[in-house]
C-alpha positions as a printed NumPy array, in Angstrom:
array([[ 47.591,  89.028,  94.183],
       [ 46.048,  92.389,  93.373],
       [ 46.459,  94.518,  90.294],
       [ 49.145,  96.651,  91.969],
       [ 51.287,  93.594,  92.778],
       [ 51.016,  92.33 ,  89.205],
       [ 51.998,  95.745,  87.894],
       [ 55.092,  95.803,  90.122],
       [ 56.159,  92.348,  88.939],
       [ 55.626,  93.31 ,  85.308],
       [ 57.673,  96.466,  85.732],
       [ 60.485,  94.526,  87.425],
       [ 60.505,  91.949,  84.633],
       [ 60.554,  94.691,  81.999],
       [ 63.568,  96.328,  83.646],
       [ 65.746,  93.24 ,  84.049],
       [ 64.656,  90.928,  81.22 ],
       [ 66.943,  90.836,  78.163],
       [ 65.949,  89.902,  74.615],
       [ 68.304,  89.105,  71.735],
       [ 67.319,  89.428,  68.085],
       [ 68.945,  89.209,  64.659],
       [ 67.925,  90.177,  61.125],
       [ 66.458,  87.361,  59.099],
       [ 66.135,  88.825,  55.586],
       [ 67.146,  92.453,  55.654],
       [ 70.897,  92.175,  54.965],
       [ 71.754,  95.804,  54.353],
       [ 72.757,  96.618,  50.723],
       [ 71.998,  93.075,  49.552],
       [ 68.385,  92.232,  50.406],
       [ 65.469,  94.543,  50.814],
       [ 62.946,  94.425,  53.637],
       [ 60.95 ,  91.771,  51.77 ],
       [ 63.9  ,  89.401,  51.295],
       [ 64.432,  90.161,  47.606],
       [ 68.003,  90.519,  46.379],
       [ 68.794,  94.083,  45.428],
       [ 69.137,  94.814,  41.688],
       [ 72.593,  95.255,  40.227],
       [ 73.585,  98.739,  39.204],
       [ 76.262, 100.323,  37.097],
       [ 79.191, 102.064,  38.801],
       [ 81.422, 104.257,  36.694],
       [ 84.808, 105.892,  37.141],
       [ 85.99 , 103.358,  39.716],
       [ 89.599, 103.917,  40.854],
       [ 91.804, 100.818,  40.655],
       [ 94.426,  99.955,  43.243],
       [ 98.055,  99.904,  42.139],
       [ 99.498,  96.572,  41.08 ],
       [102.763,  95.866,  42.911],
       [105.569,  93.507,  41.901],
       [109.152,  92.801,  42.942],
       [110.429,  93.062,  39.356],
       [108.962,  95.477,  36.817],
       [109.25 ,  92.771,  34.171],
       [106.491,  90.909,  36.034],
       [104.012,  93.71 ,  35.276],
       [101.398,  92.991,  32.61 ],
       [102.474,  94.222,  29.184],
       [100.041,  97.141,  29.265],
       [101.359,  98.261,  32.672],
       [105.092,  97.985,  32.107],
       [106.722, 101.407,  32.497],
       [108.333, 103.216,  29.589],
       [110.072, 106.511,  30.313],
       [111.903, 108.983,  28.054],
       [115.652, 108.51 ,  27.676],
       [116.503, 111.269,  30.11 ],
       [114.151, 110.026,  32.846],
       [113.844, 107.039,  35.15 ],
       [110.854, 105.186,  36.542],
       [110.826, 105.814,  40.287],
       [109.212, 104.095,  43.245],
       [106.276, 106.488,  43.259],
       [105.106, 104.97 ,  39.934],
       [106.058, 107.987,  37.811],
       [108.917, 109.008,  35.522],
       [111.354, 111.608,  36.906],
       [114.676, 113.145,  36.014],
       [116.092, 111.842,  39.277],
       [114.731, 109.433,  41.865],
       [115.37 , 111.376,  45.069],
       [114.822, 109.986,  48.566],
       [111.629, 111.994,  48.931],
       [110.253, 110.531,  45.706],
       [111.273, 106.994,  46.647],
       [109.538, 107.413,  50.035],
       [106.221, 107.94 ,  48.219],
       [106.026, 104.308,  47.086],
       [102.282, 103.405,  46.939],
       [103.191,  99.752,  47.516],
       [104.376, 100.635,  51.042],
       [100.891, 101.844,  52.052],
       [102.302, 104.845,  53.962],
       [104.294, 102.522,  56.221],
       [107.966, 102.84 ,  57.031],
       [110.559, 101.452,  59.369],
       [109.456,  98.545,  61.537],
       [105.826,  99.211,  60.635],
       [106.45 ,  98.104,  57.028],
       [106.171,  94.31 ,  56.574],
       [109.359,  92.725,  55.278],
       [107.423,  91.188,  52.355],
       [106.525,  94.683,  51.125],
       [109.961,  96.294,  51.344],
       [110.991,  95.299,  47.769],
       [107.626,  95.985,  46.117],
       [107.466,  98.524,  43.301],
       [104.363,  99.709,  41.43 ],
       [103.393,  99.081,  37.844],
       [101.837, 101.823,  35.789],
       [ 98.487, 103.202,  36.933],
       [ 95.442, 101.302,  35.674],
       [ 92.85 , 103.638,  34.126],
       [ 89.557, 104.067,  35.933],
       [ 86.96 , 101.444,  35.014],
       [ 83.202, 101.124,  34.722],
       [ 81.506,  98.138,  36.337],
       [ 78.238,  97.159,  34.641],
       [ 76.941,  94.885,  37.38 ],
       [ 78.242,  96.252,  40.668],
       [ 77.477,  94.3  ,  43.832],
       [ 77.582,  96.7  ,  46.775],
       [ 78.033,  93.796,  49.179],
       [ 80.963,  92.405,  47.178],
       [ 82.566,  95.629,  45.989],
       [ 86.223,  94.7  ,  46.539],
       [ 85.974,  91.528,  44.435],
       [ 84.076,  93.33 ,  41.667],
       [ 86.707,  96.074,  41.507],
       [ 89.557,  93.553,  41.332],
       [ 87.912,  91.637,  38.481],
       [ 87.181,  94.804,  36.5  ],
       [ 90.675,  96.277,  37.033],
       [ 92.332,  92.958,  36.212],
       [ 90.366,  92.732,  32.983],
       [ 91.441,  96.297,  32.118],
       [ 95.085,  95.243,  32.635],
       [ 94.6  ,  92.018,  30.603],
       [ 95.311,  89.81 ,  33.619],
       [ 93.95 ,  86.299,  33.141],
       [ 93.051,  84.052,  36.061],
       [ 94.151,  86.616,  38.668],
       [ 92.679,  84.483,  41.46 ],
       [ 95.857,  82.362,  41.291],
       [ 98.509,  84.845,  40.224],
       [ 97.537,  88.067,  42.024],
       [ 97.229,  88.454,  45.77 ],
       [ 96.163,  91.244,  48.138],
       [ 98.512,  93.413,  50.199],
       [ 99.026,  92.044,  53.741],
       [ 96.962,  88.935,  52.865],
       [ 98.748,  87.137,  50.03 ],
       [102.367,  88.095,  49.404],
       [104.435,  87.355,  46.321],
       [105.722,  83.805,  46.228],
       [104.871,  80.559,  44.464],
       [102.208,  81.182,  41.825],
       [101.541,  84.744,  43.052],
       [103.456,  87.226,  40.91 ],
       [101.816,  90.51 ,  41.981],
       [ 99.629,  91.971,  44.724],
       [ 96.929,  94.611,  44.726],
       [ 97.944,  97.546,  46.935],
       [ 94.647,  97.579,  48.827],
       [ 96.143,  99.238,  51.855],
       [ 94.542,  98.422,  55.208],
       [ 93.406, 101.284,  57.35 ],
       [ 96.326, 102.992,  59.013],
       [ 96.587, 102.157,  62.709],
       [ 95.104, 104.78 ,  64.982],
       [ 97.954, 107.042,  66.128],
       [ 98.644, 106.972,  69.815],
       [101.251, 108.139,  72.26 ],
       [104.141, 106.015,  73.369],
       [104.091, 108.184,  76.519],
       [107.841, 108.62 ,  76.267],
       [107.557, 111.834,  74.297],
       [109.408, 114.816,  75.756],
       [106.261, 116.637,  76.855],
       [104.957, 113.554,  78.662],
       [108.309, 113.064,  80.39 ],
       [108.175, 116.692,  81.524],
       [104.641, 116.115,  82.835],
       [105.76 , 113.039,  84.785],
       [108.779, 114.852,  86.193],
       [106.902, 117.945,  87.399],
       [103.939, 116.135,  88.927],
       [106.094, 113.336,  90.317],
       [108.345, 115.874,  92.032],
       [105.297, 117.611,  93.5  ],
       [103.856, 114.326,  94.771],
       [107.201, 113.382,  96.326],
       [107.5  , 116.809,  97.948],
       [104.015, 116.54 ,  99.484],
       [104.759, 112.996, 100.684],
       [108.022, 114.063, 102.346],
       [106.269, 116.998, 103.995],
       [103.427, 114.805, 105.295],
       [105.865, 112.332, 106.823],
       [107.987, 115.092, 108.36 ],
       [104.89 , 116.908, 109.651],
       [103.62 , 113.737, 111.313],
       [106.885, 113.197, 113.201],
       [107.442, 116.865, 114.051],
       [103.964, 117.276, 115.566],
       [104.058, 114.192, 117.792],
       [105.222, 116.087, 120.88 ],
       [102.563, 118.794, 120.406],
       [ 99.79 , 116.239, 120.014],
       [101.04 , 114.33 , 123.056],
       [101.041, 117.54 , 125.128],
       [ 97.515, 118.278, 123.941],
       [ 96.345, 114.802, 124.932],
       [ 97.909, 115.168, 128.358],
       [ 96.029, 118.399, 128.939],
       [ 92.709, 116.894, 127.872],
       [ 93.054, 113.614, 129.784],
       [ 91.84 , 115.172, 133.068],
       [ 88.608, 116.744, 131.858],
       [ 86.559, 116.035, 128.749],
       [ 85.405, 119.58 , 128.234],
       [ 88.701, 121.302, 129.09 ],
       [ 89.939, 121.475, 125.501],
       [ 93.046, 123.547, 124.711],
       [ 92.124, 126.625, 122.772],
       [ 88.403, 126.311, 123.45 ],
       [ 86.349, 128.738, 125.506],
       [ 86.368, 126.274, 128.399],
       [ 90.164, 126.294, 128.336],
       [ 90.287, 130.076, 128.179],
       [ 87.859, 130.678, 131.006],
       [ 88.755, 127.638, 133.135],
       [ 89.93 , 128.311, 136.656],
       [ 88.454, 131.778, 136.4  ],
       [ 89.127, 132.623, 140.027],
       [ 92.815, 131.858, 139.758],
       [ 93.036, 133.659, 136.421],
       [ 91.403, 136.788, 137.817],
       [ 93.522, 136.67 , 140.933],
       [ 96.727, 136.154, 138.977],
       [ 95.829, 138.854, 136.494],
       [ 94.907, 141.366, 139.177],
       [ 98.207, 140.679, 140.94 ],
       [100.051, 141.204, 137.677],
       [ 98.085, 144.361, 137.003],
       [ 99.174, 145.793, 140.379],
       [102.794, 144.991, 139.68 ],
       [102.547, 146.447, 136.187],
       [100.985, 149.618, 137.534],
       [103.831, 149.986, 139.97 ],
       [106.321, 149.689, 137.12 ],
       [104.38 , 152.304, 135.137],
       [104.067, 154.624, 138.198],
       [100.269, 154.337, 138.142],
       [ 98.18 , 154.903, 141.265],
       [ 97.291, 151.642, 142.921],
       [ 93.64 , 152.669, 143.144],
       [ 93.327, 153.373, 139.421],
       [ 90.943, 151.078, 137.52 ],
       [ 92.561, 147.683, 137.129],
       [ 92.41 , 145.59 , 133.983],
       [ 91.512, 141.929, 134.178],
       [ 91.173, 138.968, 131.869],
       [ 87.615, 138.723, 130.612],
       [ 86.332, 135.42 , 131.956],
       [ 82.634, 136.096, 131.678],
       [ 81.19 , 133.397, 129.403],
       [ 78.416, 135.736, 128.298],
       [ 80.777, 138.528, 127.299],
       [ 80.982, 139.418, 123.632],
       [ 84.759, 139.5  , 123.796],
       [ 85.214, 135.859, 124.751],
       [ 85.457, 133.251, 122.018],
       [ 82.101, 131.738, 121.128],
       [ 81.249, 128.331, 122.494],
       [ 82.79 , 125.541, 120.457],
       [ 85.543, 127.767, 119.023],
       [ 88.924, 126.066, 119.077],
       [ 92.355, 127.642, 118.873],
       [ 95.384, 126.007, 117.3  ],
       [ 98.866, 127.403, 116.905],
       [100.962, 127.101, 113.744],
       [104.406, 128.17 , 112.607],
       [105.959, 128.318, 109.174],
       [108.5  , 125.857, 107.869],
       [110.572, 126.261, 104.716],
       [109.573, 122.825, 103.377],
       [105.869, 123.522, 103.866],
       [106.158, 126.947, 102.242],
       [107.937, 125.433,  99.228],
       [105.186, 122.794,  98.987],
       [102.428, 125.407,  98.927],
       [104.118, 127.447,  96.234],
       [104.812, 124.274,  94.248],
       [101.126, 123.384,  94.283],
       [100.272, 126.836,  92.962],
       [102.927, 126.669,  90.234],
       [101.85 , 123.161,  89.135],
       [ 98.224, 124.259,  88.972],
       [ 99.215, 127.14 ,  86.697],
       [101.256, 124.722,  84.572],
       [ 98.188, 122.511,  84.119],
       [ 96.23 , 125.543,  82.911],
       [ 99.132, 126.494,  80.606],
       [ 99.167, 122.939,  79.221],
       [ 95.542, 123.409,  78.184],
       [ 96.652, 126.593,  76.438],
       [ 99.422, 124.714,  74.607],
       [ 96.974, 122.063,  73.375],
       [ 94.566, 124.795,  72.29 ],
       [ 97.308, 126.527,  70.287],
       [ 98.283, 123.184,  68.746],
       [ 94.651, 122.638,  67.722],
       [ 94.929, 125.691,  65.471],
       [ 98.539, 125.019,  64.422],
       [ 99.848, 128.086,  66.265],
       [102.681, 126.555,  68.262],
       [105.981, 128.379,  67.667],
       [108.984, 126.899,  65.919],
       [108.852, 124.054,  63.427],
       [105.374, 123.096,  64.648],
       [103.866, 126.376,  63.442],
       [101.249, 125.774,  60.749],
       [100.925, 122.063,  61.61 ],
       [ 97.597, 121.212,  63.206],
       [ 97.601, 118.624,  66.013],
       [101.403, 118.271,  65.833],
       [101.606, 117.106,  69.463],
       [ 99.104, 114.326,  68.714],
       [100.677, 112.958,  65.517],
       [ 98.381, 115.189,  63.444],
       [ 95.314, 113.342,  64.728],
       [ 92.453, 115.645,  65.683],
       [ 90.726, 112.827,  67.566],
       [ 93.806, 112.077,  69.675],
       [ 94.385, 115.761,  70.447],
       [ 90.768, 116.344,  71.483],
       [ 90.758, 113.184,  73.607],
       [ 93.988, 114.323,  75.278],
       [ 92.565, 117.787,  75.865],
       [ 89.376, 116.441,  77.46 ],
       [ 91.314, 114.149,  79.81 ],
       [ 93.71 , 116.898,  80.88 ],
       [ 90.793, 119.321,  81.141],
       [ 89.05 , 116.909,  83.532],
       [ 92.205, 116.552,  85.631],
       [ 92.649, 120.335,  85.754],
       [ 89.024, 120.799,  86.774],
       [ 89.382, 118.238,  89.577],
       [ 92.554, 119.981,  90.795],
       [ 90.873, 123.406,  90.83 ],
       [ 87.756, 122.12 ,  92.624],
       [ 89.89 , 120.241,  95.173],
       [ 91.951, 123.338,  95.911],
       [ 88.764, 125.381,  96.306],
       [ 87.327, 122.875,  98.791],
       [ 90.595, 122.627, 100.732],
       [ 91.295, 126.377, 100.615],
       [ 90.19 , 127.193, 104.227],
       [ 92.732, 124.861, 105.827],
       [ 95.194, 124.083, 103.046],
       [ 97.763, 126.698, 104.079],
       [ 97.818, 125.606, 107.721],
       [ 98.342, 121.994, 106.655],
       [101.686, 123.116, 105.291],
       [102.585, 124.728, 108.608],
       [103.671, 122.878, 111.736],
       [101.131, 122.545, 114.524],
       [102.157, 124.114, 117.836],
       [100.498, 125.123, 121.056],
       [ 98.653, 128.438, 120.596],
       [101.161, 130.214, 122.866],
       [104.181, 129.036, 120.839],
       [103.169, 129.602, 117.233],
       [103.483, 132.344, 114.682],
       [ 99.796, 132.082, 113.825],
       [ 96.604, 131.201, 115.656],
       [ 93.779, 129.498, 113.773],
       [ 90.312, 130.007, 115.261],
       [ 87.801, 127.376, 114.161],
       [ 84.235, 128.464, 114.829],
       [ 81.152, 126.305, 114.092],
       [ 78.59 , 127.797, 111.719],
       [ 75.042, 127.144, 112.793],
       [ 72.411, 127.569, 110.097],
       [ 68.933, 128.798, 110.893],
       [ 66.408, 127.057, 108.666],
       [ 63.149, 128.98 , 108.376],
       [ 59.936, 126.941, 108.644],
       [ 61.901, 123.717, 109.101],
       [ 59.13 , 122.28 , 111.26 ],
       [ 56.666, 122.622, 108.362],
       [ 58.945, 120.988, 105.787],
       [ 57.668, 117.928, 103.965],
       [ 59.564, 114.665, 103.606],
       [ 61.348, 115.716, 100.416],
       [ 62.479, 119.014, 101.912],
       [ 63.73 , 117.274, 105.051],
       [ 65.658, 114.795, 102.918],
       [ 67.231, 117.634, 100.947],
       [ 68.115, 119.49 , 104.151],
       [ 69.667, 116.347, 105.637],
       [ 71.714, 115.708, 102.508],
       [ 72.809, 119.356, 102.366],
       [ 73.868, 119.293, 106.018],
       [ 75.873, 116.096, 105.552],
       [ 77.529, 117.495, 102.446],
       [ 78.475, 120.706, 104.291],
       [ 79.957, 118.657, 107.11 ],
       [ 81.831, 116.389, 104.716],
       [ 83.31 , 119.343, 102.843],
       [ 84.157, 121.181, 106.069],
       [ 81.793, 124.047, 105.275],
       [ 80.101, 123.78 , 108.666],
       [ 83.021, 125.624, 110.27 ],
       [ 84.696, 128.98 , 109.768],
       [ 88.493, 129.   , 109.7  ],
       [ 90.249, 132.257, 110.535],
       [ 94.04 , 132.409, 110.748],
       [ 95.421, 135.373, 112.679],
       [ 99.106, 136.338, 112.883],
       [100.599, 136.549, 116.366],
       [101.981, 139.994, 117.146],
       [103.86 , 141.706, 119.953],
       [103.268, 145.044, 121.609],
       [106.028, 147.574, 122.256],
       [106.414, 146.038, 125.733],
       [106.817, 142.53 , 124.291],
       [103.293, 141.325, 125.18 ],
       [102.031, 138.575, 122.809],
       [ 98.555, 138.888, 121.307],
       [ 96.418, 138.298, 118.222],
       [ 93.362, 140.114, 116.894],
       [ 90.23 , 138.124, 116.087],
       [ 86.913, 139.711, 115.089],
       [ 88.164, 143.193, 116.057],
       [ 89.072, 142.022, 119.573],
       [ 92.61 , 141.751, 120.934],
       [ 93.339, 138.445, 122.692],
       [ 96.359, 138.698, 124.968],
       [ 98.492, 135.772, 126.113],
       [ 98.409, 135.142, 129.863],
       [101.955, 134.086, 130.753],
       [100.772, 132.031, 133.738],
       [ 98.002, 129.997, 132.1  ],
       [ 99.487, 130.134, 128.569],
       [ 96.003, 130.943, 127.248],
       [ 94.662, 133.834, 125.207],
       [ 91.815, 136.006, 126.441],
       [ 90.7  , 139.637, 126.031],
       [ 91.248, 142.263, 128.727],
       [ 88.498, 144.469, 130.102],
       [ 88.629, 147.509, 132.39 ],
       [ 86.116, 148.337, 135.091],
       [ 85.06 , 151.973, 134.695],
       [ 82.775, 151.798, 137.721],
       [ 79.176, 150.986, 138.492],
       [ 78.256, 154.195, 140.332],
       [ 78.087, 157.871, 139.502],
       [ 80.763, 158.599, 142.1  ],
       [ 83.275, 156.394, 140.274],
       [ 82.428, 158.003, 136.94 ],
       [ 82.781, 161.532, 138.375],
       [ 86.206, 160.611, 139.738],
       [ 87.322, 159.964, 136.163],
       [ 85.986, 163.27 , 134.819],
       [ 89.52 , 164.594, 134.338],
       [ 90.395, 161.692, 132.021],
       [ 93.208, 159.202, 132.184],
       [ 96.879, 159.811, 132.67 ],
       [ 99.304, 159.199, 129.845],
       [100.671, 156.096, 131.551],
       [ 97.163, 154.662, 132.026],
       [ 96.352, 155.369, 128.389],
       [ 99.516, 153.569, 127.275],
       [ 98.704, 150.68 , 129.608],
       [ 95.179, 150.247, 128.279],
       [ 96.238, 150.749, 124.675],
       [ 98.706, 147.918, 124.985],
       [ 96.137, 145.523, 126.446],
       [ 92.994, 146.277, 124.441],
       [ 94.398, 148.09 , 121.408],
       [ 93.127, 151.273, 119.773],
       [ 89.424, 152.084, 119.704],
       [ 89.361, 151.573, 115.967],
       [ 87.893, 148.942, 113.655],
       [ 90.527, 148.157, 111.073],
       [ 89.313, 147.161, 107.599],
       [ 92.116, 145.717, 105.534],
       [ 91.901, 146.649, 101.846],
       [ 93.892, 144.246,  99.659],
       [ 96.134, 145.483,  96.89 ],
       [ 94.841, 145.428,  93.318],
       [ 96.768, 142.241,  92.354],
       [ 95.652, 140.484,  95.556],
       [ 92.039, 141.564,  95.034],
       [ 92.207, 140.373,  91.422],
       [ 93.523, 136.942,  92.448],
       [ 91.012, 136.625,  95.297],
       [ 88.131, 137.435,  92.962],
       [ 89.08 , 134.98 ,  90.246],
       [ 89.761, 131.99 ,  92.512],
       [ 86.137, 131.85 ,  93.597],
       [ 84.177, 128.805,  92.485],
       [ 82.049, 130.754,  89.998],
       [ 85.047, 132.08 ,  88.088],
       [ 86.854, 128.729,  88.215],
       [ 83.786, 127.078,  86.708],
       [ 83.497, 129.74 ,  83.994],
       [ 87.207, 129.5  ,  83.172],
       [ 87.071, 125.741,  82.688],
       [ 83.968, 126.016,  80.48 ],
       [ 85.64 , 128.692,  78.35 ],
       [ 88.508, 126.315,  77.549],
       [ 85.978, 124.061,  75.807],
       [ 84.962, 126.952,  73.561],
       [ 88.568, 127.854,  72.805],
       [ 89.56 , 124.398,  71.577],
       [ 86.435, 123.305,  69.695],
       [ 86.748, 125.919,  66.926],
       [ 84.544, 128.32 ,  68.897],
       [ 87.332, 130.636,  69.996],
       [ 85.317, 133.665,  68.859],
       [ 82.498, 132.719,  71.234],
       [ 85.051, 132.021,  73.969],
       [ 86.623, 135.461,  73.579],
       [ 83.209, 137.153,  73.676],
       [ 82.242, 135.255,  76.823],
       [ 85.623, 136.033,  78.369],
       [ 85.074, 139.727,  77.772]])
């Protein structure tokens, strides 16, 4: 085996081999790196825990309470004029527990007087709790406390134990029960939205069965004769032209046009700029009240998710209105960790929702419409493939080709390899059905039930052009205007609110908005406001 093979084996072993180790001498705070026990040190002004009993007469003599005649010794370990409920609730022997969180053994505990702070001459950092108990017990003149004094939540009063040290364990980490009102509201809103989308999907599947079956029947005879595609539009061109010319003659007669005037015909030339590009498919859609409600519900719920982030941000600074005002983290039981964890989780969900809506934006609205044949819908969706031209692709190295392949697959997976354009179906003054796509009017042929643009032959010789020197008659102008539309390129300018919404739902602004929320909630709201501006 060569050096390269040995190197590969060594690298593999280094990656997957595991080694366990433990400290032999260096027990932190007790032994140094050389195995020598650390020297004792003096620790002054050590605070003693409260000594708790069930009967104040069990307190050591030096700790038995003695209050003035007009005062009483209360559960908080102090003398007061009156032991109110608020004072009684501050019992140090309850360790900030109440209700079912307070052990039954601690419910009747009351504190003795406070033990003065002590100084420990030989303090063992590794045995601090025991050292503090011994020193505090000596200060209170407690003899042999190992048998008569226990520790809260470890040794309760009973038998030889007459008192316990109120060494309160760490309070349990606050957490949601997930039955709070705001969580219930979250479940209700999102559950209703999920149910609404589910009902719509089921209804859509059943309602579109007949349309899909009709589409399959049309495509069963020829593989390339796809409804809505260019092949479908220009198929049977001879019959289409013949039928259209016959209709044009009849229409001219109704409009009192000369029979020898230039006739319009369906444009069936596959090389014509007016015909749909190869691979472009047409699908018809019509609105339904349930689908429209679903779309608006998705938009409202998305805004509610963003507003929920705003509520958590306000709660972070204690700015929620009402009784919560001035209380930081009130929605998270006054725990900054729990509030921040909640915010990050909801922030991630909101980000996923926004990104998903951005990816699904081209065809989301039509999903919440019912599919129809193009001739029967209120809208026509034209799906055109987008073909990228990669410069110098032949000279790309292996890495570049891999990146290009991955990029192409990702575009296909996300549906970005197609352009989706939804056009409303309109009617002319004469009742003719059409839609406008890429500045071209596509008119419905009543016989073939397909859309195609009209074109008019203005002649191929000078003689024909000279014959039209006097212009067109009013009837001919009206006829052509109805079929091909005005000679005008319409540029739709959205309103200010629509332009504002369209601008800020782009991916760049969505990304910036979600990042700014992080600044707002992590005590960097000044930076967030500057970046927002």
